[in-house]
mmCIF file with all atom_site columns, C-alpha atoms in Angstrom:
data_model
loop_
_atom_site.group_PDB
_atom_site.id
_atom_site.type_symbol
_atom_site.label_atom_id
_atom_site.label_alt_id
_atom_site.label_comp_id
_atom_site.label_asym_id
_atom_site.label_entity_id
_atom_site.label_seq_id
_atom_site.pdbx_PDB_ins_code
_atom_site.Cartn_x
_atom_site.Cartn_y
_atom_site.Cartn_z
_atom_site.occupancy
_atom_site.B_iso_or_equiv
_atom_site.pdbx_formal_charge
_atom_site.auth_seq_id
_atom_site.auth_comp_id
_atom_site.auth_asym_id
_atom_site.auth_atom_id
_atom_site.pdbx_PDB_model_num
ATOM 1   C CA . MET A 1 1   ? 84.984  137.451 32.732 1.00 0.00 ? 1   MET A CA 1
ATOM 2   C CA . THR A 1 2   ? 84.398  133.829 33.625 1.00 0.00 ? 2   THR A CA 1
ATOM 3   C CA . TYR A 1 3   ? 82.395  130.887 32.310 1.00 0.00 ? 3   TYR A CA 1
ATOM 4   C CA . ASP A 1 4   ? 81.306  127.679 33.983 1.00 0.00 ? 4   ASP A CA 1
ATOM 5   C CA . SER A 1 5   ? 81.766  123.971 33.251 1.00 0.00 ? 5   SER A CA 1
ATOM 6   C CA . GLU A 1 6   ? 81.998  120.684 35.115 1.00 0.00 ? 6   GLU A CA 1
ATOM 7   C CA . PHE A 1 7   ? 85.281  121.950 36.589 1.00 0.00 ? 7   PHE A CA 1
ATOM 8   C CA . GLY A 1 8   ? 83.634  125.075 38.057 1.00 0.00 ? 8   GLY A CA 1
ATOM 9   C CA . SER A 1 9   ? 84.488  128.631 37.026 1.00 0.00 ? 9   SER A CA 1
ATOM 10  C CA . HIS A 1 10  ? 87.003  129.378 34.275 1.00 0.00 ? 10  HIS A CA 1
ATOM 11  C CA . VAL A 1 11  ? 88.873  132.468 33.074 1.00 0.00 ? 11  VAL A CA 1
ATOM 12  C CA . SER A 1 12  ? 87.505  133.425 29.652 1.00 0.00 ? 12  SER A CA 1
ATOM 13  C CA . LEU A 1 13  ? 90.600  135.430 28.710 1.00 0.00 ? 13  LEU A CA 1
ATOM 14  C CA . TYR A 1 14  ? 92.818  132.375 29.163 1.00 0.00 ? 14  TYR A CA 1
ATOM 15  C CA . ARG A 1 15  ? 90.666  130.297 26.847 1.00 0.00 ? 15  ARG A CA 1
ATOM 16  C CA . ASP A 1 16  ? 90.583  133.055 24.208 1.00 0.00 ? 16  ASP A CA 1
ATOM 17  C CA . ARG A 1 17  ? 94.358  133.450 24.300 1.00 0.00 ? 17  ARG A CA 1
ATOM 18  C CA . ILE A 1 18  ? 94.969  129.706 24.081 1.00 0.00 ? 18  ILE A CA 1
ATOM 19  C CA . GLN A 1 19  ? 92.624  129.453 21.091 1.00 0.00 ? 19  GLN A CA 1
ATOM 20  C CA . GLN A 1 20  ? 94.550  132.296 19.421 1.00 0.00 ? 20  GLN A CA 1
ATOM 21  C CA . VAL A 1 21  ? 97.833  130.431 19.953 1.00 0.00 ? 21  VAL A CA 1
ATOM 22  C CA . ILE A 1 22  ? 96.338  127.349 18.271 1.00 0.00 ? 22  ILE A CA 1
ATOM 23  C CA . ASP A 1 23  ? 94.992  129.427 15.380 1.00 0.00 ? 23  ASP A CA 1
ATOM 24  C CA . ASP A 1 24  ? 98.353  131.195 14.958 1.00 0.00 ? 24  ASP A CA 1
ATOM 25  C CA . SER A 1 25  ? 100.036 127.815 14.694 1.00 0.00 ? 25  SER A CA 1
ATOM 26  C CA . LEU A 1 26  ? 97.570  126.655 12.053 1.00 0.00 ? 26  LEU A CA 1
ATOM 27  C CA . ASN A 1 27  ? 98.038  129.854 10.073 1.00 0.00 ? 27  ASN A CA 1
ATOM 28  C CA . GLU A 1 28  ? 101.772 129.222 9.772  1.00 0.00 ? 28  GLU A CA 1
ATOM 29  C CA . HIS A 1 29  ? 101.743 125.432 9.874  1.00 0.00 ? 29  HIS A CA 1
ATOM 30  C CA . PRO A 1 30  ? 98.603  124.015 8.187  1.00 0.00 ? 30  PRO A CA 1
ATOM 31  C CA . ASN A 1 31  ? 99.708  120.653 9.591  1.00 0.00 ? 31  ASN A CA 1
ATOM 32  C CA . SER A 1 32  ? 100.009 121.381 13.305 1.00 0.00 ? 32  SER A CA 1
ATOM 33  C CA . MET A 1 33  ? 100.622 119.006 16.183 1.00 0.00 ? 33  MET A CA 1
ATOM 34  C CA . ILE A 1 34  ? 99.401  120.235 19.565 1.00 0.00 ? 34  ILE A CA 1
ATOM 35  C CA . LEU A 1 35  ? 100.669 118.544 22.720 1.00 0.00 ? 35  LEU A CA 1
ATOM 36  C CA . ARG A 1 36  ? 99.387  118.692 26.291 1.00 0.00 ? 36  ARG A CA 1
ATOM 37  C CA . VAL A 1 37  ? 102.251 118.595 28.768 1.00 0.00 ? 37  VAL A CA 1
ATOM 38  C CA . ASP A 1 38  ? 102.513 118.991 32.553 1.00 0.00 ? 38  ASP A CA 1
ATOM 39  C CA . LEU A 1 39  ? 105.628 120.325 34.293 1.00 0.00 ? 39  LEU A CA 1
ATOM 40  C CA . HIS A 1 40  ? 106.182 119.609 37.990 1.00 0.00 ? 40  HIS A CA 1
ATOM 41  C CA . ASP A 1 41  ? 108.517 121.008 40.616 1.00 0.00 ? 41  ASP A CA 1
ATOM 42  C CA . PRO A 1 42  ? 110.874 118.559 42.363 1.00 0.00 ? 42  PRO A CA 1
ATOM 43  C CA . ILE A 1 43  ? 109.275 116.591 45.180 1.00 0.00 ? 43  ILE A CA 1
ATOM 44  C CA . ASP A 1 44  ? 112.492 115.531 46.895 1.00 0.00 ? 44  ASP A CA 1
ATOM 45  C CA . THR A 1 45  ? 113.653 118.286 49.252 1.00 0.00 ? 45  THR A CA 1
ATOM 46  C CA . GLU A 1 46  ? 116.165 116.227 51.235 1.00 0.00 ? 46  GLU A CA 1
ATOM 47  C CA . ASN A 1 47  ? 119.125 117.603 49.320 1.00 0.00 ? 47  ASN A CA 1
ATOM 48  C CA . MET A 1 48  ? 118.097 121.254 49.279 1.00 0.00 ? 48  MET A CA 1
ATOM 49  C CA . ASP A 1 49  ? 121.146 122.198 51.411 1.00 0.00 ? 49  ASP A CA 1
ATOM 50  C CA . ASN A 1 50  ? 123.458 120.598 48.885 1.00 0.00 ? 50  ASN A CA 1
ATOM 51  C CA . PRO A 1 51  ? 125.032 123.426 46.830 1.00 0.00 ? 51  PRO A CA 1
ATOM 52  C CA . PHE A 1 52  ? 124.929 121.134 43.800 1.00 0.00 ? 52  PHE A CA 1
ATOM 53  C CA . PHE A 1 53  ? 121.173 120.573 44.173 1.00 0.00 ? 53  PHE A CA 1
ATOM 54  C CA . GLN A 1 54  ? 119.391 123.886 44.387 1.00 0.00 ? 54  GLN A CA 1
ATOM 55  C CA . PRO A 1 55  ? 116.286 123.762 42.169 1.00 0.00 ? 55  PRO A CA 1
ATOM 56  C CA . ARG A 1 56  ? 115.454 127.128 40.648 1.00 0.00 ? 56  ARG A CA 1
ATOM 57  C CA . VAL A 1 57  ? 111.726 127.128 41.339 1.00 0.00 ? 57  VAL A CA 1
ATOM 58  C CA . ASP A 1 58  ? 111.286 130.885 41.031 1.00 0.00 ? 58  ASP A CA 1
ATOM 59  C CA . SER A 1 59  ? 108.661 132.443 38.751 1.00 0.00 ? 59  SER A CA 1
ATOM 60  C CA . GLY A 1 60  ? 111.156 132.592 35.885 1.00 0.00 ? 60  GLY A CA 1
ATOM 61  C CA . ALA A 1 61  ? 111.332 128.802 35.541 1.00 0.00 ? 61  ALA A CA 1
ATOM 62  C CA . ILE A 1 62  ? 108.615 128.646 32.903 1.00 0.00 ? 62  ILE A CA 1
ATOM 63  C CA . SER A 1 63  ? 110.309 131.310 30.761 1.00 0.00 ? 63  SER A CA 1
ATOM 64  C CA . ARG A 1 64  ? 113.618 129.480 31.045 1.00 0.00 ? 64  ARG A CA 1
ATOM 65  C CA . PHE A 1 65  ? 111.825 126.327 29.921 1.00 0.00 ? 65  PHE A CA 1
ATOM 66  C CA . THR A 1 66  ? 110.418 127.857 26.740 1.00 0.00 ? 66  THR A CA 1
ATOM 67  C CA . SER A 1 67  ? 113.793 129.476 25.958 1.00 0.00 ? 67  SER A CA 1
ATOM 68  C CA . ALA A 1 68  ? 115.611 126.175 26.505 1.00 0.00 ? 68  ALA A CA 1
ATOM 69  C CA . LEU A 1 69  ? 113.144 124.275 24.328 1.00 0.00 ? 69  LEU A CA 1
ATOM 70  C CA . LYS A 1 70  ? 113.440 126.848 21.521 1.00 0.00 ? 70  LYS A CA 1
ATOM 71  C CA . ALA A 1 71  ? 117.225 126.468 21.631 1.00 0.00 ? 71  ALA A CA 1
ATOM 72  C CA . LYS A 1 72  ? 116.981 122.675 21.491 1.00 0.00 ? 72  LYS A CA 1
ATOM 73  C CA . LEU A 1 73  ? 114.580 122.818 18.544 1.00 0.00 ? 73  LEU A CA 1
ATOM 74  C CA . GLU A 1 74  ? 116.875 125.234 16.726 1.00 0.00 ? 74  GLU A CA 1
ATOM 75  C CA . HIS A 1 75  ? 119.834 122.922 17.311 1.00 0.00 ? 75  HIS A CA 1
ATOM 76  C CA . ASP A 1 76  ? 117.788 119.945 16.112 1.00 0.00 ? 76  ASP A CA 1
ATOM 77  C CA . LYS A 1 77  ? 116.846 121.857 12.968 1.00 0.00 ? 77  LYS A CA 1
ATOM 78  C CA . HIS A 1 78  ? 120.486 122.721 12.340 1.00 0.00 ? 78  HIS A CA 1
ATOM 79  C CA . ILE A 1 79  ? 121.459 119.057 12.551 1.00 0.00 ? 79  ILE A CA 1
ATOM 80  C CA . LYS A 1 80  ? 118.612 117.890 10.324 1.00 0.00 ? 80  LYS A CA 1
ATOM 81  C CA . THR A 1 81  ? 119.192 120.504 7.617  1.00 0.00 ? 81  THR A CA 1
ATOM 82  C CA . GLN A 1 82  ? 122.661 119.025 7.088  1.00 0.00 ? 82  GLN A CA 1
ATOM 83  C CA . ARG A 1 83  ? 120.870 116.023 5.589  1.00 0.00 ? 83  ARG A CA 1
ATOM 84  C CA . LYS A 1 84  ? 120.028 116.124 1.895  1.00 0.00 ? 84  LYS A CA 1
ATOM 85  C CA . ASP A 1 85  ? 116.505 114.787 2.520  1.00 0.00 ? 85  ASP A CA 1
ATOM 86  C CA . TRP A 1 86  ? 115.545 117.538 4.997  1.00 0.00 ? 86  TRP A CA 1
ATOM 87  C CA . PRO A 1 87  ? 114.474 120.798 3.273  1.00 0.00 ? 87  PRO A CA 1
ATOM 88  C CA . ASP A 1 88  ? 115.201 124.143 4.928  1.00 0.00 ? 88  ASP A CA 1
ATOM 89  C CA . THR A 1 89  ? 111.498 124.985 4.743  1.00 0.00 ? 89  THR A CA 1
ATOM 90  C CA . ARG A 1 90  ? 110.571 122.183 7.134  1.00 0.00 ? 90  ARG A CA 1
ATOM 91  C CA . HIS A 1 91  ? 110.958 124.396 10.174 1.00 0.00 ? 91  HIS A CA 1
ATOM 92  C CA . SER A 1 92  ? 108.771 124.442 13.272 1.00 0.00 ? 92  SER A CA 1
ATOM 93  C CA . THR A 1 93  ? 107.951 127.643 15.119 1.00 0.00 ? 93  THR A CA 1
ATOM 94  C CA . LEU A 1 94  ? 107.283 126.839 18.766 1.00 0.00 ? 94  LEU A CA 1
ATOM 95  C CA . ARG A 1 95  ? 104.039 128.281 20.075 1.00 0.00 ? 95  ARG A CA 1
ATOM 96  C CA . TYR A 1 96  ? 102.778 127.646 23.564 1.00 0.00 ? 96  TYR A CA 1
ATOM 97  C CA . ALA A 1 97  ? 100.396 128.549 26.362 1.00 0.00 ? 97  ALA A CA 1
ATOM 98  C CA . TRP A 1 98  ? 100.824 127.713 30.037 1.00 0.00 ? 98  TRP A CA 1
ATOM 99  C CA . VAL A 1 99  ? 98.919  128.030 33.284 1.00 0.00 ? 99  VAL A CA 1
ATOM 100 C CA . ARG A 1 100 ? 100.305 127.845 36.806 1.00 0.00 ? 100 ARG A CA 1
ATOM 101 C CA . GLU A 1 101 ? 98.397  125.757 39.335 1.00 0.00 ? 101 GLU A CA 1
ATOM 102 C CA . TYR A 1 102 ? 98.778  124.422 42.855 1.00 0.00 ? 102 TYR A CA 1
ATOM 103 C CA . THR A 1 103 ? 97.690  121.187 44.492 1.00 0.00 ? 103 THR A CA 1
ATOM 104 C CA . LYS A 1 104 ? 95.868  121.179 47.841 1.00 0.00 ? 104 LYS A CA 1
ATOM 105 C CA . ASN A 1 105 ? 99.177  120.742 49.654 1.00 0.00 ? 105 ASN A CA 1
ATOM 106 C CA . GLY A 1 106 ? 100.698 123.734 47.879 1.00 0.00 ? 106 GLY A CA 1
ATOM 107 C CA . LYS A 1 107 ? 102.687 121.923 45.199 1.00 0.00 ? 107 LYS A CA 1
ATOM 108 C CA . ARG A 1 108 ? 103.240 124.057 42.088 1.00 0.00 ? 108 ARG A CA 1
ATOM 109 C CA . HIS A 1 109 ? 102.885 122.669 38.595 1.00 0.00 ? 109 HIS A CA 1
ATOM 110 C CA . TYR A 1 110 ? 102.207 123.943 35.098 1.00 0.00 ? 110 TYR A CA 1
ATOM 111 C CA . HIS A 1 111 ? 99.790  122.750 32.421 1.00 0.00 ? 111 HIS A CA 1
ATOM 112 C CA . LEU A 1 112 ? 100.803 123.594 28.861 1.00 0.00 ? 112 LEU A CA 1
ATOM 113 C CA . ILE A 1 113 ? 99.978  123.205 25.242 1.00 0.00 ? 113 ILE A CA 1
ATOM 114 C CA . LEU A 1 114 ? 102.926 123.121 22.857 1.00 0.00 ? 114 LEU A CA 1
ATOM 115 C CA . CYS A 1 115 ? 102.371 123.651 19.130 1.00 0.00 ? 115 CYS A CA 1
ATOM 116 C CA . PHE A 1 116 ? 104.648 122.262 16.430 1.00 0.00 ? 116 PHE A CA 1
ATOM 117 C CA . ASN A 1 117 ? 104.774 121.901 12.679 1.00 0.00 ? 117 ASN A CA 1
ATOM 118 C CA . GLN A 1 118 ? 103.541 118.364 12.081 1.00 0.00 ? 118 GLN A CA 1
ATOM 119 C CA . ASP A 1 119 ? 105.731 118.148 8.977  1.00 0.00 ? 119 ASP A CA 1
ATOM 120 C CA . ALA A 1 120 ? 108.764 118.487 11.261 1.00 0.00 ? 120 ALA A CA 1
ATOM 121 C CA . TYR A 1 121 ? 107.506 116.705 14.402 1.00 0.00 ? 121 TYR A CA 1
ATOM 122 C CA . TYR A 1 122 ? 104.866 114.026 14.200 1.00 0.00 ? 122 TYR A CA 1
ATOM 123 C CA . HIS A 1 123 ? 105.783 111.744 17.112 1.00 0.00 ? 123 HIS A CA 1
ATOM 124 C CA . LEU A 1 124 ? 106.897 112.423 20.669 1.00 0.00 ? 124 LEU A CA 1
ATOM 125 C CA . GLY A 1 125 ? 109.247 109.474 20.631 1.00 0.00 ? 125 GLY A CA 1
ATOM 126 C CA . ASP A 1 126 ? 110.679 107.792 23.702 1.00 0.00 ? 126 ASP A CA 1
ATOM 127 C CA . TYR A 1 127 ? 112.490 109.502 26.528 1.00 0.00 ? 127 TYR A CA 1
ATOM 128 C CA . ASP A 1 128 ? 116.023 108.505 25.639 1.00 0.00 ? 128 ASP A CA 1
ATOM 129 C CA . LEU A 1 129 ? 119.004 110.620 26.664 1.00 0.00 ? 129 LEU A CA 1
ATOM 130 C CA . ASN A 1 130 ? 120.983 109.090 23.814 1.00 0.00 ? 130 ASN A CA 1
ATOM 131 C CA . ARG A 1 131 ? 118.505 110.256 21.186 1.00 0.00 ? 131 ARG A CA 1
ATOM 132 C CA . ASN A 1 132 ? 117.228 113.715 20.298 1.00 0.00 ? 132 ASN A CA 1
ATOM 133 C CA . THR A 1 133 ? 113.514 112.885 20.329 1.00 0.00 ? 133 THR A CA 1
ATOM 134 C CA . LEU A 1 134 ? 110.862 115.536 20.910 1.00 0.00 ? 134 LEU A CA 1
ATOM 135 C CA . ARG A 1 135 ? 109.988 113.964 24.264 1.00 0.00 ? 135 ARG A CA 1
ATOM 136 C CA . THR A 1 136 ? 113.652 114.096 25.293 1.00 0.00 ? 136 THR A CA 1
ATOM 137 C CA . MET A 1 137 ? 113.994 117.745 24.252 1.00 0.00 ? 137 MET A CA 1
ATOM 138 C CA . ILE A 1 138 ? 110.865 118.820 26.141 1.00 0.00 ? 138 ILE A CA 1
ATOM 139 C CA . THR A 1 139 ? 111.776 116.870 29.259 1.00 0.00 ? 139 THR A CA 1
ATOM 140 C CA . THR A 1 140 ? 115.399 117.972 29.453 1.00 0.00 ? 140 THR A CA 1
ATOM 141 C CA . ALA A 1 141 ? 114.386 121.595 28.790 1.00 0.00 ? 141 ALA A CA 1
ATOM 142 C CA . TRP A 1 142 ? 112.367 121.571 32.038 1.00 0.00 ? 142 TRP A CA 1
ATOM 143 C CA . TYR A 1 143 ? 115.214 120.043 34.041 1.00 0.00 ? 143 TYR A CA 1
ATOM 144 C CA . SER A 1 144 ? 117.505 122.679 32.571 1.00 0.00 ? 144 SER A CA 1
ATOM 145 C CA . ALA A 1 145 ? 115.050 125.422 33.574 1.00 0.00 ? 145 ALA A CA 1
ATOM 146 C CA . LEU A 1 146 ? 115.026 124.111 37.148 1.00 0.00 ? 146 LEU A CA 1
ATOM 147 C CA . GLY A 1 147 ? 118.816 123.823 37.185 1.00 0.00 ? 147 GLY A CA 1
ATOM 148 C CA . ILE A 1 148 ? 118.806 120.208 38.380 1.00 0.00 ? 148 ILE A CA 1
ATOM 149 C CA . PRO A 1 149 ? 120.532 117.096 37.029 1.00 0.00 ? 149 PRO A CA 1
ATOM 150 C CA . ILE A 1 150 ? 118.697 115.176 34.345 1.00 0.00 ? 150 ILE A CA 1
ATOM 151 C CA . ASP A 1 151 ? 117.582 111.758 35.543 1.00 0.00 ? 151 ASP A CA 1
ATOM 152 C CA . SER A 1 152 ? 116.733 108.576 33.691 1.00 0.00 ? 152 SER A CA 1
ATOM 153 C CA . SER A 1 153 ? 113.015 108.746 34.523 1.00 0.00 ? 153 SER A CA 1
ATOM 154 C CA . GLY A 1 154 ? 112.144 112.298 33.483 1.00 0.00 ? 154 GLY A CA 1
ATOM 155 C CA . LYS A 1 155 ? 109.382 112.040 36.085 1.00 0.00 ? 155 LYS A CA 1
ATOM 156 C CA . LEU A 1 156 ? 108.972 115.810 36.516 1.00 0.00 ? 156 LEU A CA 1
ATOM 157 C CA . VAL A 1 157 ? 107.431 116.044 33.039 1.00 0.00 ? 157 VAL A CA 1
ATOM 158 C CA . ASN A 1 158 ? 104.132 114.301 32.417 1.00 0.00 ? 158 ASN A CA 1
ATOM 159 C CA . TYR A 1 159 ? 102.470 113.641 29.066 1.00 0.00 ? 159 TYR A CA 1
ATOM 160 C CA . PRO A 1 160 ? 98.736  113.102 29.717 1.00 0.00 ? 160 PRO A CA 1
ATOM 161 C CA . PRO A 1 161 ? 96.965  110.241 27.914 1.00 0.00 ? 161 PRO A CA 1
ATOM 162 C CA . ASN A 1 162 ? 95.604  111.121 24.469 1.00 0.00 ? 162 ASN A CA 1
ATOM 163 C CA . GLY A 1 163 ? 97.391  114.460 24.694 1.00 0.00 ? 163 GLY A CA 1
ATOM 164 C CA . LYS A 1 164 ? 98.430  114.685 21.034 1.00 0.00 ? 164 LYS A CA 1
ATOM 165 C CA . TYR A 1 165 ? 96.164  116.503 18.568 1.00 0.00 ? 165 TYR A CA 1
ATOM 166 C CA . LEU A 1 166 ? 96.892  116.470 14.835 1.00 0.00 ? 166 LEU A CA 1
ATOM 167 C CA . LEU A 1 167 ? 95.189  119.388 13.118 1.00 0.00 ? 167 LEU A CA 1
ATOM 168 C CA . ASN A 1 168 ? 94.801  120.027 9.418  1.00 0.00 ? 168 ASN A CA 1
ATOM 169 C CA . ARG A 1 169 ? 91.914  122.093 8.051  1.00 0.00 ? 169 ARG A CA 1
ATOM 170 C CA . LYS A 1 170 ? 91.815  119.914 4.926  1.00 0.00 ? 170 LYS A CA 1
ATOM 171 C CA . ARG A 1 171 ? 91.017  116.759 6.873  1.00 0.00 ? 171 ARG A CA 1
ATOM 172 C CA . GLU A 1 172 ? 87.444  115.654 7.345  1.00 0.00 ? 172 GLU A CA 1
ATOM 173 C CA . ASN A 1 173 ? 87.895  115.329 11.102 1.00 0.00 ? 173 ASN A CA 1
ATOM 174 C CA . PHE A 1 174 ? 89.353  118.826 11.563 1.00 0.00 ? 174 PHE A CA 1
ATOM 175 C CA . GLU A 1 175 ? 86.323  120.412 13.247 1.00 0.00 ? 175 GLU A CA 1
ATOM 176 C CA . GLU A 1 176 ? 85.865  117.451 15.578 1.00 0.00 ? 176 GLU A CA 1
ATOM 177 C CA . THR A 1 177 ? 89.541  117.356 16.564 1.00 0.00 ? 177 THR A CA 1
ATOM 178 C CA . TYR A 1 178 ? 89.699  121.150 16.937 1.00 0.00 ? 178 TYR A CA 1
ATOM 179 C CA . ASN A 1 179 ? 86.642  121.194 19.212 1.00 0.00 ? 179 ASN A CA 1
ATOM 180 C CA . ASP A 1 180 ? 87.974  118.253 21.230 1.00 0.00 ? 180 ASP A CA 1
ATOM 181 C CA . LEU A 1 181 ? 91.153  120.235 21.813 1.00 0.00 ? 181 LEU A CA 1
ATOM 182 C CA . LEU A 1 182 ? 89.262  123.343 22.904 1.00 0.00 ? 182 LEU A CA 1
ATOM 183 C CA . ASN A 1 183 ? 87.236  121.234 25.330 1.00 0.00 ? 183 ASN A CA 1
ATOM 184 C CA . ARG A 1 184 ? 90.508  119.847 26.689 1.00 0.00 ? 184 ARG A CA 1
ATOM 185 C CA . VAL A 1 185 ? 91.725  123.412 27.184 1.00 0.00 ? 185 VAL A CA 1
ATOM 186 C CA . ASP A 1 186 ? 88.912  123.996 29.690 1.00 0.00 ? 186 ASP A CA 1
ATOM 187 C CA . TYR A 1 187 ? 90.909  122.013 32.226 1.00 0.00 ? 187 TYR A CA 1
ATOM 188 C CA . MET A 1 188 ? 93.714  124.560 31.969 1.00 0.00 ? 188 MET A CA 1
ATOM 189 C CA . THR A 1 189 ? 91.524  127.618 32.442 1.00 0.00 ? 189 THR A CA 1
ATOM 190 C CA . LYS A 1 190 ? 89.767  126.564 35.666 1.00 0.00 ? 190 LYS A CA 1
ATOM 191 C CA . VAL A 1 191 ? 89.914  128.976 38.611 1.00 0.00 ? 191 VAL A CA 1
ATOM 192 C CA . ARG A 1 192 ? 89.868  126.707 41.671 1.00 0.00 ? 192 ARG A CA 1
ATOM 193 C CA . THR A 1 193 ? 93.469  125.440 41.463 1.00 0.00 ? 193 THR A CA 1
ATOM 194 C CA . LYS A 1 194 ? 95.087  128.835 40.897 1.00 0.00 ? 194 LYS A CA 1
ATOM 195 C CA . ILE A 1 195 ? 96.401  131.440 43.324 1.00 0.00 ? 195 ILE A CA 1
ATOM 196 C CA . PHE A 1 196 ? 95.601  135.034 42.490 1.00 0.00 ? 196 PHE A CA 1
ATOM 197 C CA . GLY A 1 197 ? 97.188  138.134 43.945 1.00 0.00 ? 197 GLY A CA 1
ATOM 198 C CA . ASP A 1 198 ? 100.610 136.736 44.891 1.00 0.00 ? 198 ASP A CA 1
ATOM 199 C CA . GLY A 1 199 ? 102.427 138.893 42.354 1.00 0.00 ? 199 GLY A CA 1
ATOM 200 C CA . ASP A 1 200 ? 103.256 136.096 39.915 1.00 0.00 ? 200 ASP A CA 1
ATOM 201 C CA . ARG A 1 201 ? 101.447 135.273 36.707 1.00 0.00 ? 201 ARG A CA 1
ATOM 202 C CA . ASN A 1 202 ? 99.042  132.369 36.383 1.00 0.00 ? 202 ASN A CA 1
ATOM 203 C CA . PHE A 1 203 ? 99.068  132.442 32.594 1.00 0.00 ? 203 PHE A CA 1
ATOM 204 C CA . GLY A 1 204 ? 101.411 133.094 29.719 1.00 0.00 ? 204 GLY A CA 1
ATOM 205 C CA . CYS A 1 205 ? 101.548 132.398 26.003 1.00 0.00 ? 205 CYS A CA 1
ATOM 206 C CA . SER A 1 206 ? 103.488 133.046 22.837 1.00 0.00 ? 206 SER A CA 1
ATOM 207 C CA . ARG A 1 207 ? 102.441 135.972 20.685 1.00 0.00 ? 207 ARG A CA 1
ATOM 208 C CA . GLY A 1 208 ? 101.889 135.941 16.959 1.00 0.00 ? 208 GLY A CA 1
#
């Protein structure tokens, strides 16, 4: 089933699944922060013959990313719970949804939403390899998934403008923010930038 918008045709199932991921996050974390993130494959192919620079751009990259990010969040929680002012209950279950897309010249990239407990993560922070900010954890998780050295720019991970949504059903602006987020999701579910029938998935999400 499909539906139409200014972006053309969309996959209804993708939108329904993404909405369920958001609702699952809210059910566990009444204060949820939802982030839009884009993950890109390396552009530089000059060093592909170098045995120390062999990007792992297979279909498993996105699964390695989510696994790496979960591990980083778990490590961050372990560090923070050593502090007396950080309660054990302030955990953040990572929920996510991703779509695979291609540019006109065949360049693969992923659009994602990442859901966090706002009580644990409220700001992205700067990309700083000397600090364990959320932005640093997300960015380095993608580089780890690709198996390439981390660089000082983190340019393979993009954080779109106004891509942070703070949701709390008790706030007066909840419905407006929730609907704005669902409208933003339409960009992820469009058909025209996806390749179907190549044996790899165009969509994936966390369950429960």
